Coordinates of C-alpha atoms (C1' of nucleotides) in Angstrom, one line a residue:
Chain A
X93 CA 11.2 -21.0 30.6
X94 CA 9.6 -19.6 27.5
X95 CA 11.6 -17.4 25.1
X96 CA 9.5 -14.4 26.2
X97 CA 10.5 -14.9 29.8
X98 CA 14.1 -15.6 28.9
X99 CA 14.2 -12.4 27.0
X100 CA 12.8 -10.5 29.8
X101 CA 15.1 -11.8 32.5
X102 CA 18.3 -12.1 30.5
X103 CA 18.4 -9.7 27.6
X104 CA 17.1 -6.7 29.5
X105 CA 19.2 -3.7 30.5
X106 CA 20.2 -3.3 34.1
X107 CA 18.0 -1.2 36.3
X108 CA 14.7 -2.9 35.4
X109 CA 12.6 -4.2 38.3
X110 CA 10.5 -7.2 38.7
X111 CA 7.0 -6.2 39.5
X112 CA 3.8 -8.0 40.1
X113 CA 2.3 -6.4 37.0
X114 CA 5.1 -7.2 34.6
X115 CA 5.2 -10.7 35.8
X116 CA 1.5 -11.1 35.2
X117 CA 1.6 -9.6 31.7
X118 CA 4.5 -11.9 30.8
X119 CA 2.9 -15.0 32.2
X120 CA -0.4 -14.3 30.4
X121 CA 1.3 -13.5 27.2
X122 CA 3.4 -16.6 27.4
X123 CA 0.4 -18.7 28.0
X124 CA -1.1 -17.2 24.9
X125 CA 0.5 -19.1 22.1
X126 CA -1.1 -17.1 19.3
X127 CA -1.3 -13.5 18.3
X128 CA -3.0 -11.2 20.7
X129 CA -3.5 -7.5 20.8
X130 CA -2.5 -5.3 23.7
X131 CA -6.2 -4.7 24.3
X132 CA -7.0 -8.4 24.3
X133 CA -4.2 -9.2 26.6
X134 CA -5.4 -6.5 29.0
X135 CA -8.9 -7.9 28.8
X136 CA -7.5 -11.4 29.6
X137 CA -5.7 -10.0 32.6
X138 CA -8.7 -8.2 33.9
X139 CA -10.9 -11.2 33.3
X140 CA -8.4 -13.2 35.4
X141 CA -8.7 -10.7 38.2
X142 CA -5.3 -9.3 37.8
X143 CA -5.4 -5.5 38.1
X144 CA -3.0 -4.2 35.5
X145 CA -3.3 -0.9 33.7
X146 CA -3.6 -0.8 29.9
X147 CA -0.5 1.4 29.6
X148 CA 1.5 -1.1 31.6
X149 CA 0.5 -3.8 29.1
X150 CA 1.6 -1.5 26.2
X151 CA 4.8 -0.7 28.0
X152 CA 5.6 -4.4 28.7
X153 CA 4.9 -5.4 25.1
X154 CA 7.0 -2.5 23.8
X155 CA 9.9 -3.6 25.9
X156 CA 9.5 -7.2 24.7
X157 CA 9.5 -5.9 21.1
X158 CA 12.7 -4.0 21.8
X159 CA 14.4 -7.1 23.1
X160 CA 13.3 -8.9 20.0
X161 CA 11.2 -11.5 21.7
X162 CA 8.0 -11.0 19.8
X163 CA 6.7 -11.0 16.2
X164 CA 4.3 -8.2 15.5
X165 CA 1.8 -7.9 12.7
X166 CA -1.1 -5.5 12.0
X167 CA -4.6 -6.8 11.4
X168 CA -6.9 -5.3 8.9
X169 CA -8.0 -2.5 11.2
X170 CA -4.4 -1.5 11.9
X171 CA -4.3 -2.9 15.4
X172 CA -1.0 -4.4 16.4
X173 CA -0.9 -8.1 17.2
X174 CA 1.9 -9.7 19.2
X175 CA 3.1 -13.2 19.4
X176 CA 6.0 -14.7 21.2
X177 CA 8.7 -15.6 18.8
X178 CA 9.9 -19.2 18.7
X179 CA 13.6 -19.6 19.2
X180 CA 15.6 -19.2 16.1
X181 CA 14.8 -15.8 14.7
X182 CA 11.9 -14.2 13.1
X183 CA 9.1 -16.1 11.6
X184 CA 6.1 -15.4 9.4
X185 CA 2.6 -16.7 10.0
X186 CA -0.4 -17.7 8.1
X187 CA -3.4 -16.3 10.0
X188 CA -7.0 -17.5 9.6
X189 CA -9.2 -14.5 8.9
X190 CA -12.0 -16.3 10.4
X191 CA -10.9 -17.7 13.8
X192 CA -7.6 -15.8 14.1
X193 CA -5.5 -18.9 14.7
X194 CA -2.0 -18.7 13.2
X195 CA 0.6 -21.1 12.1
X196 CA 4.2 -20.4 11.3
X197 CA 5.1 -21.2 7.8
X198 CA 8.4 -22.1 6.2
X199 CA 9.6 -19.0 4.4
X200 CA 13.1 -19.9 3.5
X201 CA 12.3 -19.2 -0.2
X202 CA 11.2 -15.7 0.7
X203 CA 14.1 -15.0 3.1
X204 CA 16.7 -16.0 0.5
X205 CA 14.9 -13.9 -2.1
X206 CA 14.8 -10.9 0.2
X207 CA 18.5 -11.3 1.0
X208 CA 19.4 -11.1 -2.7
X209 CA 17.2 -8.1 -3.2
X210 CA 19.8 -5.8 -1.7
X211 CA 22.4 -6.7 -4.2
X212 CA 20.0 -6.3 -7.1
X213 CA 18.7 -2.9 -6.1
X214 CA 21.6 -1.2 -4.4
X215 CA 19.5 -0.8 -1.3
X216 CA 21.2 -1.6 2.0
X217 CA 19.6 -2.9 5.2
X218 CA 16.7 -4.4 3.5
X219 CA 14.0 -5.5 5.9
X220 CA 10.7 -7.2 5.1
X221 CA 7.3 -7.6 6.5
X222 CA 5.2 -10.5 5.2
X223 CA 1.7 -11.1 6.4
X224 CA -0.3 -14.0 5.2
X225 CA -4.0 -14.6 5.7
X226 CA -6.5 -17.2 4.6
X227 CA -9.3 -19.3 5.9
X228 CA -8.2 -22.4 7.7
X229 CA -9.6 -25.9 6.9
X230 CA -11.8 -25.9 10.0
X231 CA -13.4 -22.6 9.3
X232 CA -13.8 -23.4 5.6
X233 CA -15.6 -26.7 6.5
X234 CA -17.8 -25.0 9.1
X235 CA -18.8 -22.3 6.6
X236 CA -19.8 -24.9 4.1
X237 CA -22.1 -26.5 6.6
X238 CA -23.7 -23.1 7.4
X239 CA -22.3 -22.9 10.9
X240 CA -21.0 -19.9 12.7
X241 CA -17.3 -20.6 12.6
X242 CA -15.8 -17.3 13.7
X243 CA -14.4 -16.8 17.1
X244 CA -13.3 -13.6 18.5
X245 CA -10.2 -14.9 20.3
X246 CA -8.0 -17.7 19.3
X247 CA -8.7 -20.8 21.3
X248 CA -5.2 -20.8 22.8
X249 CA -5.9 -17.5 24.4
X250 CA -9.1 -18.3 26.0
X251 CA -7.9 -20.6 28.7
X252 CA -5.7 -18.3 30.7
Chain B
X22 CA -4.6 8.5 -19.2
X23 CA -3.2 7.1 -16.1
X24 CA -4.4 3.9 -14.6
X25 CA -5.9 5.7 -11.7
X26 CA -8.0 7.9 -13.9
X27 CA -8.9 5.0 -16.1
X28 CA -10.1 3.1 -13.1
X29 CA -12.2 6.0 -12.0
X30 CA -13.8 6.8 -15.3
X31 CA -14.3 3.3 -16.5
X32 CA -14.5 0.7 -13.8
X33 CA -16.8 2.7 -11.6
X34 CA -20.4 1.8 -10.9
X35 CA -23.1 3.8 -12.4
X36 CA -24.4 6.7 -10.4
X37 CA -21.1 8.3 -9.6
X38 CA -20.7 12.0 -10.4
X39 CA -17.8 13.9 -11.6
X40 CA -17.0 16.8 -9.3
X41 CA -14.4 19.4 -9.1
X42 CA -13.0 17.9 -5.9
X43 CA -12.7 14.3 -7.0
X44 CA -11.1 15.4 -10.2
X45 CA -8.5 17.4 -8.2
X46 CA -7.8 14.5 -5.9
X47 CA -7.3 12.2 -8.8
X48 CA -5.2 14.6 -10.7
X49 CA -2.9 15.2 -7.8
X50 CA -2.7 11.6 -6.9
X51 CA -1.9 10.7 -10.5
X52 CA 0.9 13.3 -10.6
X53 CA 2.3 11.7 -7.5
X54 CA 4.1 8.7 -8.7
X55 CA 5.1 7.4 -5.3
X56 CA 3.4 6.4 -2.1
X57 CA 1.5 9.2 -0.4
X58 CA -0.7 9.3 2.7
X59 CA -4.2 10.7 2.6
X60 CA -2.9 13.5 4.9
X61 CA 0.0 14.3 2.6
X62 CA -2.3 14.3 -0.4
X63 CA -4.6 16.7 1.3
X64 CA -1.7 18.9 2.2
X65 CA -0.6 18.9 -1.4
X66 CA -4.0 19.9 -2.6
X67 CA -4.3 22.7 0.0
X68 CA -0.8 23.9 -0.9
X69 CA -1.9 24.0 -4.5
X70 CA -4.8 26.2 -3.5
X71 CA -7.5 23.6 -4.2
X72 CA -10.0 23.6 -1.4
X73 CA -10.8 19.9 -0.7
X74 CA -11.9 18.5 2.6
X75 CA -9.9 15.8 4.2
X76 CA -12.8 13.4 4.3
X77 CA -13.2 13.8 0.6
X78 CA -9.7 12.8 0.1
X79 CA -10.2 9.7 2.3
X80 CA -13.4 8.9 0.4
X81 CA -11.8 9.2 -3.0
X82 CA -8.9 7.0 -2.0
X83 CA -11.2 4.5 -0.5
X84 CA -13.1 4.3 -3.7
X85 CA -9.9 3.9 -5.7
X86 CA -8.9 1.1 -3.4
X87 CA -12.2 -0.6 -3.9
X88 CA -11.8 -0.5 -7.7
X89 CA -8.4 -2.0 -7.3
X90 CA -6.4 0.9 -8.8
X91 CA -4.0 1.4 -5.9
X92 CA -1.5 -0.4 -3.8
X93 CA -1.7 0.3 -0.1
X94 CA 0.9 -0.2 2.5
X95 CA 1.3 0.9 6.1
X96 CA 4.3 2.8 7.3
X97 CA 5.9 2.2 10.6
X98 CA 3.5 4.4 12.4
X99 CA 0.5 2.6 11.0
X100 CA -0.4 5.3 8.6
X101 CA -1.8 4.1 5.3
X102 CA 0.1 5.0 2.1
X103 CA -1.4 4.8 -1.3
X104 CA 0.3 4.5 -4.7
X105 CA -1.3 4.1 -8.1
X106 CA -0.9 0.6 -9.4
X107 CA 0.8 0.0 -12.6
X108 CA -1.2 -2.0 -15.1
X109 CA -1.0 -5.7 -14.6
X110 CA -2.1 -6.5 -11.1
X111 CA -0.7 -6.0 -7.7
X112 CA 2.9 -5.2 -7.1
X113 CA 5.2 -5.0 -4.1
X114 CA 7.6 -2.2 -3.5
X115 CA 11.0 -1.6 -1.9
X116 CA 10.7 1.7 0.0
X117 CA 13.6 3.8 1.2
X118 CA 13.3 4.4 4.9
X119 CA 15.2 7.5 4.4
X120 CA 13.7 9.5 1.5
X121 CA 10.5 7.5 1.0
X122 CA 11.1 6.8 -2.6
X123 CA 9.8 3.4 -3.7
X124 CA 10.5 1.1 -6.6
X125 CA 8.5 -1.9 -7.7
X126 CA 10.3 -5.2 -7.4
X127 CA 9.9 -8.5 -9.2
X128 CA 8.2 -10.8 -6.8
X129 CA 7.4 -13.7 -9.0
X130 CA 9.2 -16.0 -6.6
X131 CA 7.1 -14.9 -3.7
X132 CA 3.9 -15.0 -5.7
X133 CA 4.4 -18.6 -6.8
X134 CA 5.4 -19.5 -3.3
X135 CA 2.3 -17.9 -1.8
X136 CA 0.1 -19.7 -4.4
X137 CA 1.5 -23.1 -3.3
X138 CA 1.0 -22.2 0.3
X139 CA -2.7 -22.9 0.2
X140 CA -2.2 -26.5 -1.0
X141 CA 0.3 -27.2 1.7
X142 CA -1.6 -25.8 4.6
X143 CA -5.2 -26.5 3.8
X144 CA -6.0 -22.8 3.9
X145 CA -8.2 -21.3 1.3
X146 CA -8.2 -17.8 -0.1
X147 CA -4.6 -17.2 0.9
X148 CA -3.7 -13.5 0.6
X149 CA -0.4 -11.9 1.3
X150 CA 1.0 -8.5 2.2
X151 CA 4.7 -7.9 1.6
X152 CA 6.4 -4.7 2.6
X153 CA 10.0 -4.1 1.9
X154 CA 12.2 -1.3 3.2
X155 CA 15.8 -0.4 3.0
X156 CA 18.1 2.5 2.4
X157 CA 18.5 3.4 -1.2
X158 CA 21.9 4.0 -2.8
X159 CA 21.5 7.8 -2.9
X160 CA 20.7 8.0 0.8
X161 CA 23.3 5.5 1.8
X162 CA 26.0 7.6 0.0
X163 CA 24.7 10.8 1.4
X164 CA 24.8 9.4 4.9
X165 CA 28.4 8.2 4.5
X166 CA 29.3 11.8 3.5
X167 CA 27.7 13.1 6.6
X168 CA 25.0 14.9 4.7
X169 CA 21.3 15.2 5.7
X170 CA 19.8 12.8 3.3
X171 CA 16.3 12.4 4.6
X172 CA 13.4 14.1 2.9
X173 CA 9.9 14.2 4.3
X174 CA 8.2 13.8 1.0
X175 CA 9.3 11.8 -2.0
X176 CA 10.6 14.0 -4.8
X177 CA 8.0 12.9 -7.2
X178 CA 5.3 14.4 -4.9
X179 CA 6.8 17.8 -4.3
X180 CA 6.3 19.2 -7.7
X181 CA 2.5 19.2 -7.8
Chain C
dT156 C1' -35.9 17.9 -9.1
dT157 C1' -33.2 14.2 -7.6
dC158 C1' -29.9 12.2 -5.1
dG159 C1' -24.9 11.5 -4.9
dT160 C1' -21.1 14.5 -3.0
dT161 C1' -19.0 17.7 0.0
dG162 C1' -17.2 19.7 4.3
dC163 C1' -17.3 20.5 8.8
dA164 C1' -17.2 18.8 13.3
dA165 C1' -17.6 15.1 16.2
dA166 C1' -16.7 10.3 17.1
dA167 C1' -14.1 6.3 17.1
dG168 C1' -10.3 3.4 18.0
dG169 C1' -5.7 2.3 19.1
dT170 C1' -1.5 3.9 21.2
dT171 C1' 1.4 7.2 23.8
dT172 C1' 2.5 10.5 27.4
dG173 C1' 2.4 13.5 31.7
dC174 C1' 2.5 13.3 36.3
dA175 C1' 1.6 12.1 41.0
dT176 C1' 1.8 7.8 43.6
dA177 C1' 3.4 3.2 44.7
dC178 C1' 6.9 0.1 45.6
dC179 C1' 11.3 -2.6 44.4
dA180 C1' 16.1 -2.9 45.7
Chain D
dT34 C1' 16.0 6.4 50.4
dG35 C1' 16.4 6.7 45.4
dG36 C1' 14.7 5.9 41.3
dT37 C1' 11.9 2.8 38.4
dA38 C1' 7.2 1.2 37.4
dT39 C1' 2.4 2.0 37.7
dG40 C1' -2.2 3.8 36.6
dC41 C1' -5.2 7.1 35.5
dA42 C1' -6.6 10.6 32.4
dA43 C1' -5.6 13.3 28.8
dA44 C1' -3.4 13.8 24.5
dC45 C1' -2.4 12.3 19.9
dC46 C1' -3.2 10.5 15.2
dT47 C1' -5.3 8.7 11.6
dT48 C1' -9.6 7.4 9.8
dT49 C1' -14.7 7.2 9.8
dT50 C1' -19.3 8.9 10.2
dG51 C1' -23.5 12.1 10.9
dC52 C1' -25.8 15.6 8.8
dA53 C1' -27.1 19.8 6.5
dA54 C1' -25.9 22.2 2.4
dC55 C1' -24.4 21.9 -2.3
dG56 C1' -24.5 20.9 -7.1
dA57 C1' -24.1 17.5 -11.2
dA58 C1' -27.2 15.3 -14.3

DNA sequence: TTCGTTGCAAAAGGTTTGCATACCA
DNA sequence: TGGTATGCAAACCTTTTGCAACGAA
């Protein structure tokens, strides 16, 4: 069971109901191991022949976010991208500007630094958002060779 | 001369014209030493009796951003906030979630870490966005005393 | 006179919400 | 049966754009 599903079935308040739509959203989201937007997730579901409304997708993602099962970033256009969070707390990702693939990076240095920040500044409840982007090795190589390296959707999401 | 004005008058391509509206936007923005949204800046201008269109404000801020004279962050709602950049390259800020005031923080540790990230991952052109928020000492104290600490607009912006 | 700039209104794009309907428990 | 979830459409917000009029150089 993925952490997304675990979060949904366990950490959720009483009174929630299991429906065909939520299950489909969760399944598709779980199969998508990289960042996806709500719009893209909805497109994937539609493509797969699952009739789910866009607002339902938004609502499901919002609920997951509340439970703390997803990491959220904003892309350059301000669109929110969701990714299921690996067990063990929040992570930061290095996202390829070209193909959209992401990889979690070790941010212990930054975490420790951020923790100390409160003491130094007198601020309480310090939170941080860190977004990293670059061009991955594959895309960099492809670009050098004059190819068309950019994909719209991360590969991990296309096979749902 | 503030860095914002310097950027505008010096670093700008030939062919740009000085107009009453741009001057007003720049002056008000320069007087605002903290993050402001385009909407808020427009409101300040209107309040001050300067008739400037909203699109003009957006265009002016976009130009400043191009020239590299401003730091931009997104607030929780996704709205873009602009702040004139102190001389010496990009900075990161710790913003009070309560009153909106921000202070630049020393991020050398993070900068160095981010620089090394490229080598470790094979990514090129690594860029980072770091947003920090917390509750400042003033607001924390006010909250303890049961006051109403939260202001809509940072103090530095209210006196324009 | 030239052509960059302005301002209005409309468009665009993502996200949220209202409300009647569907359906889980 | 009661009440939550859904889905559609409309509302919302911020930001961008089209275009005619304006005005700096």
